[in-house]
Coordinates of C-alpha atoms and ligand atoms in Angstrom, one line a residue:
X191 CA 0.1 0.0 0.0
X192 CA 1.8 3.3 -1.2
X193 CA 1.2 6.7 0.5
X194 CA -0.6 9.1 -1.8
X195 CA -1.3 12.8 -1.1
X196 CA -0.6 14.0 2.1
X197 CA -3.8 14.6 3.9
X198 CA -3.1 16.0 8.0
X199 CA -0.3 16.9 9.5
X200 CA -0.3 17.0 13.2
X201 CA 2.9 17.5 15.7
X202 CA 3.8 13.9 16.0
X203 CA 2.5 12.6 12.9
X204 CA 1.3 13.0 9.4
X205 CA -1.8 11.0 7.7
X206 CA -1.6 10.6 3.9
X207 CA -4.4 8.9 1.4
X208 CA -4.1 5.8 -0.2
X209 CA -5.3 4.3 -3.3
X210 CA -8.5 2.7 -1.2
X211 CA -10.4 5.6 0.1
X212 CA -11.5 3.6 3.2
X213 CA -8.0 3.5 4.2
X214 CA -5.6 6.0 5.5
X215 CA -1.4 5.7 6.2
X216 CA -0.4 7.2 9.4
X217 CA 3.2 8.0 9.6
X218 CA 5.2 8.3 13.2
X219 CA 7.6 11.3 13.5
X220 CA 10.0 12.0 15.9
X221 CA 8.9 15.6 16.4
X222 CA 8.1 16.2 20.2
X223 CA 5.8 18.9 21.2
X224 CA 4.1 20.0 24.7
X225 CA 2.3 22.9 26.6
X226 CA 0.4 23.1 23.6
X227 CA 3.2 23.3 21.1
X228 CA 5.5 26.0 23.2
X229 CA 8.2 23.7 23.6
X230 CA 9.5 21.8 20.6
X231 CA 12.0 18.9 20.3
X232 CA 13.0 15.6 18.9
X233 CA 13.2 12.2 20.5
X234 CA 15.5 9.8 18.5
X235 CA 13.3 6.5 17.5
X236 CA 10.3 8.1 18.9
X237 CA 8.0 7.7 15.9
X238 CA 9.3 3.7 15.7
X239 CA 8.5 3.0 19.0
X240 CA 5.0 4.8 19.2
X241 CA 4.3 2.8 15.8
X242 CA 5.4 0.0 17.4
X243 CA 3.8 0.2 20.9
X244 CA 0.2 1.4 19.3
X245 CA 0.2 -1.9 17.0
X246 CA 1.2 -4.1 19.8
X247 CA -1.5 -2.3 22.0
X248 CA -4.5 -2.1 18.5
X249 CA -3.7 -6.3 18.1
X250 CA -4.4 -7.2 22.1
X251 CA -7.2 -4.5 21.9
X252 CA -8.7 -6.1 19.0
X253 CA -8.3 -9.8 20.6
X254 CA -10.4 -8.7 23.3
X255 CA -13.4 -7.2 20.9
X256 CA -11.9 -3.7 21.3
X257 CA -13.0 -2.3 17.6
X258 CA -9.7 -0.1 16.3
X259 CA -8.9 1.6 13.2
X260 CA -5.8 -0.6 12.7
X261 CA -5.3 -2.6 9.7
X262 CA -1.4 -3.5 9.9
X263 CA 1.5 -1.8 10.2
X264 CA 3.3 -1.4 6.9
X265 CA 7.2 -0.4 8.5
X266 CA 9.0 1.0 10.8
X267 CA 6.8 4.2 11.3
X268 CA 4.2 4.0 8.7
X269 CA 0.8 2.2 10.3
X270 CA -1.9 1.3 7.8
X271 CA -5.8 2.4 9.2
X272 CA -9.2 2.9 8.9
X273 CA -10.2 6.0 7.5
X274 CA -12.6 7.2 10.2
X275 CA -14.5 10.7 11.1
X276 CA -12.9 11.4 14.4
X277 CA -14.8 12.7 17.4
X278 CA -13.6 15.9 18.6
X279 CA -13.1 14.6 22.2
X280 CA -10.1 13.2 23.9
X281 CA -11.3 10.8 26.6
X282 CA -8.6 10.6 29.3
X283 CA -8.8 7.1 31.6
X284 CA -7.2 7.8 35.2
X285 CA -5.8 5.4 37.5
X286 CA -3.5 7.4 39.7
X287 CA -3.4 11.1 40.2
X288 CA -0.7 12.9 37.9
X289 CA -0.3 15.7 35.6
X290 CA -3.3 18.4 35.5
X291 CA -5.5 16.2 37.7
X292 CA -2.4 16.7 40.5
X293 CA -2.5 20.5 39.8
X294 CA -6.4 21.2 39.5
X295 CA -7.3 19.3 42.8
X296 CA -4.0 20.4 44.8
X297 CA -3.2 16.7 45.7
X298 CA -0.1 15.1 45.4
X299 CA 1.4 13.1 41.9
X300 CA 1.0 9.0 42.8
X301 CA -2.4 9.3 44.9
X302 CA -4.0 5.9 43.8
X303 CA -7.6 6.2 42.5
X304 CA -9.9 4.4 44.6
X305 CA -11.4 3.1 40.9
X306 CA -10.7 4.6 37.2
X307 CA -11.8 7.9 36.3
X308 CA -13.1 9.5 32.9
X309 CA -12.5 13.3 31.6
X310 CA -13.4 14.6 28.4
X311 CA -11.7 17.6 26.5
X312 CA -12.5 19.5 23.6
X313 CA -10.3 18.1 21.1
X314 CA -9.5 22.1 19.7
X315 CA -5.0 22.6 19.9
X316 CA -6.6 26.7 19.4
X317 CA -8.3 26.5 22.7
X318 CA -5.7 24.1 24.5
X319 CA -8.2 21.6 24.9
X320 CA -10.5 22.7 27.5
X321 CA -12.1 20.4 29.8
X322 CA -15.7 19.5 29.4
X323 CA -18.8 17.5 30.4
X324 CA -21.9 15.4 29.3
X325 CA -23.7 18.5 28.7
X326 CA -21.4 20.1 26.5
X327 CA -20.8 16.8 24.8
X328 CA -25.0 15.9 24.1
X329 CA -25.7 19.8 23.4
X330 CA -23.1 20.9 21.1
X331 CA -23.7 18.0 19.4
X332 CA -19.9 16.4 19.7
X333 CA -21.7 13.0 20.1
X334 CA -24.9 11.5 20.5
X335 CA -26.6 10.0 24.2
X336 CA -25.4 6.2 22.9
X337 CA -22.2 7.2 20.8
X338 CA -20.5 8.6 24.6
X339 CA -21.9 5.5 26.4
X340 CA -20.2 3.4 23.8
X341 CA -16.9 5.5 23.8
X342 CA -17.0 5.7 27.8
X343 CA -17.5 1.9 28.2
X344 CA -14.8 1.1 25.5
X345 CA -12.4 3.7 27.2
X346 CA -12.6 1.7 30.5
X347 CA -12.4 -1.5 28.8
X348 CA -9.2 -0.5 27.3
X349 CA -7.8 1.1 30.4
X350 CA -8.3 -2.6 32.3
X351 CA -7.1 -4.8 29.3
X352 CA -3.9 -2.7 29.2
X353 CA -2.9 -2.0 33.1
X354 CA -3.4 -5.8 32.9
X355 CA -0.9 -6.6 30.4
X356 CA 1.7 -3.5 31.4
X357 CA 1.7 -4.6 35.2
X358 CA 2.6 -8.2 33.8
X359 CA 5.5 -6.4 32.1
X360 CA 6.4 -4.1 35.4
X361 CA 4.8 -1.0 34.1
X362 CA 2.0 1.0 35.5
X363 CA -0.3 2.7 33.9
X364 CA -1.0 6.1 35.4
X365 CA -3.1 7.8 32.7
X366 CA -3.9 8.0 29.0
X367 CA -5.9 9.7 26.2
X368 CA -7.5 8.0 24.0
X369 CA -9.4 8.8 20.7
X370 CA -12.0 7.7 18.5
X371 CA -13.7 7.7 15.5
X372 CA -16.9 6.6 13.4
X373 CA -16.2 4.4 10.7
X374 CA -19.3 2.7 8.5
X375 CA -22.0 3.5 11.7
X376 CA -19.3 2.1 13.9
X377 CA -17.3 3.5 16.7
X378 CA -13.3 2.7 16.9
X379 CA -10.5 3.7 19.0
X380 CA -8.5 5.4 16.8
X381 CA -5.3 7.9 16.9
X382 CA -2.1 6.0 19.0
X383 CA -1.7 4.6 22.2
X384 CA 2.0 5.4 23.3
X385 CA 4.5 6.9 25.7
X386 CA 3.0 10.0 24.4
X387 CA -0.3 9.7 25.3
X388 CA 0.4 7.6 28.2
X389 CA 2.0 7.9 31.6
X390 CA 4.1 4.9 32.2
X391 CA 5.9 4.4 35.6
X392 CA 8.1 1.6 36.4
X393 CA 6.1 -0.4 38.6
X394 CA 9.2 -1.2 41.3
X395 CA 10.6 2.7 41.2
X396 CA 7.8 4.7 39.9
X397 CA 10.4 6.4 37.7
X398 CA 8.8 8.0 34.6
X399 CA 8.7 5.7 31.3
X400 CA 7.1 8.4 29.2
X401 CA 6.5 12.0 27.6
X402 CA 6.6 13.7 31.2
X403 CA 10.5 13.2 30.6
X404 CA 10.5 15.1 27.7
X405 CA 8.1 17.7 28.9
X406 CA 9.9 18.3 32.7
X407 CA 12.9 18.1 31.3
X408 CA 14.2 15.1 33.5
X409 CA 17.0 13.8 31.0
X410 CA 17.1 10.4 29.6
X411 CA 14.0 10.4 27.4
X412 CA 15.4 8.4 24.7
X413 CA 16.6 5.3 27.1
X414 CA 12.6 6.0 28.5
X415 CA 11.5 5.4 25.0
X416 CA 13.6 2.4 24.5
X417 CA 12.3 0.8 27.8
X418 CA 8.9 0.9 26.9
X419 CA 9.9 -0.7 23.7
X420 CA 11.7 -3.9 25.2
X421 CA 9.3 -4.1 27.8
X422 CA 6.2 -3.9 25.4
X423 CA 7.5 -4.9 22.0
X424 CA 10.5 -7.2 23.3
X425 CA 12.8 -5.3 21.3
X426 CA 14.8 -1.5 21.6
X427 CA 14.1 0.3 18.3
Ligands
UDP1107 N1 -2.5 13.6 26.7 C1 -2.4 13.9 25.6 N2 -2.6 14.8 24.7 C2 -2.9 15.7 25.6 C3 -3.2 15.8 27.0 C4 -2.9 14.9 27.6 O1 -1.7 12.3 24.8 O2 -3.3 16.9 24.4 C5 -2.4 12.7 28.0 C6 -0.7 12.6 28.6 O3 -0.1 11.7 27.9 C7 -1.2 11.7 30.0 C8 -3.0 12.1 30.1 O4 -3.0 12.6 28.8 O5 -1.0 10.7 29.7 C9 -3.2 12.8 31.1 O6 -2.6 14.2 31.0 P1 -3.3 15.6 32.1 O7 -4.5 16.1 31.8 O8 -2.6 15.1 33.0 O9 -2.4 16.6 30.9 P2 -0.8 17.2 31.1 O10 -0.5 17.2 32.4 O11 -0.2 15.8 29.9 O12 -0.6 18.4 30.7

């Protein structure tokens, strides 16, 4: 499957058309941004690692009955996906308090939540992805009530599956961001699932193995991404 014209270019990915109108190619770059693109950089091999970890997670989720946009990995940096109408909501699933939740509620990072929490943000870079609630989603017609129910149930299921898988590999899934898209009347899990979009902490040491190393200038960014690749994909990339 060959890339045709560039359809969309984001901070970390490009999306290309293919000869099949139903299929797109998602290309993963090494570019990294944080704080709504105020901080920019590159993380060597990040695109390869994000493509490979997303492949592992999408395959695992498909095996557990979660419908995703993943078709197959084409190369180091290219993934074949189903073309979807992306829902303009970013869903965050949290197991442990960190990041914006710690700030918003004035609580220390690392506090275990008694059960997973879901949050919804409007997918709008210009506005800095503001938090929204069920009312905004319904009244502004970002998703119908049944669509939102499917999205929320799927997000909790994805969280449970990935938590268990990662735990067995010595990684705590602190939180993650998920996106969804409509495809032929079905809601599919879309985008990517990787150290850019999840918080991964080492189970033994709580060392951060994700994009927070870049966001917070903690050093060892590439090494952390490689460690995630080793534990999730079984190889350094
Ligand atoms: N996240 C993301 N994209 C965003 C915002 C958040 O992938 O635009 C992920 C982030 O990596 C973390 C989770 O969503 O795993 C929760 O992020 P949080 O709300 O704590 O925001 P942050 O502290 O990253 O600003």
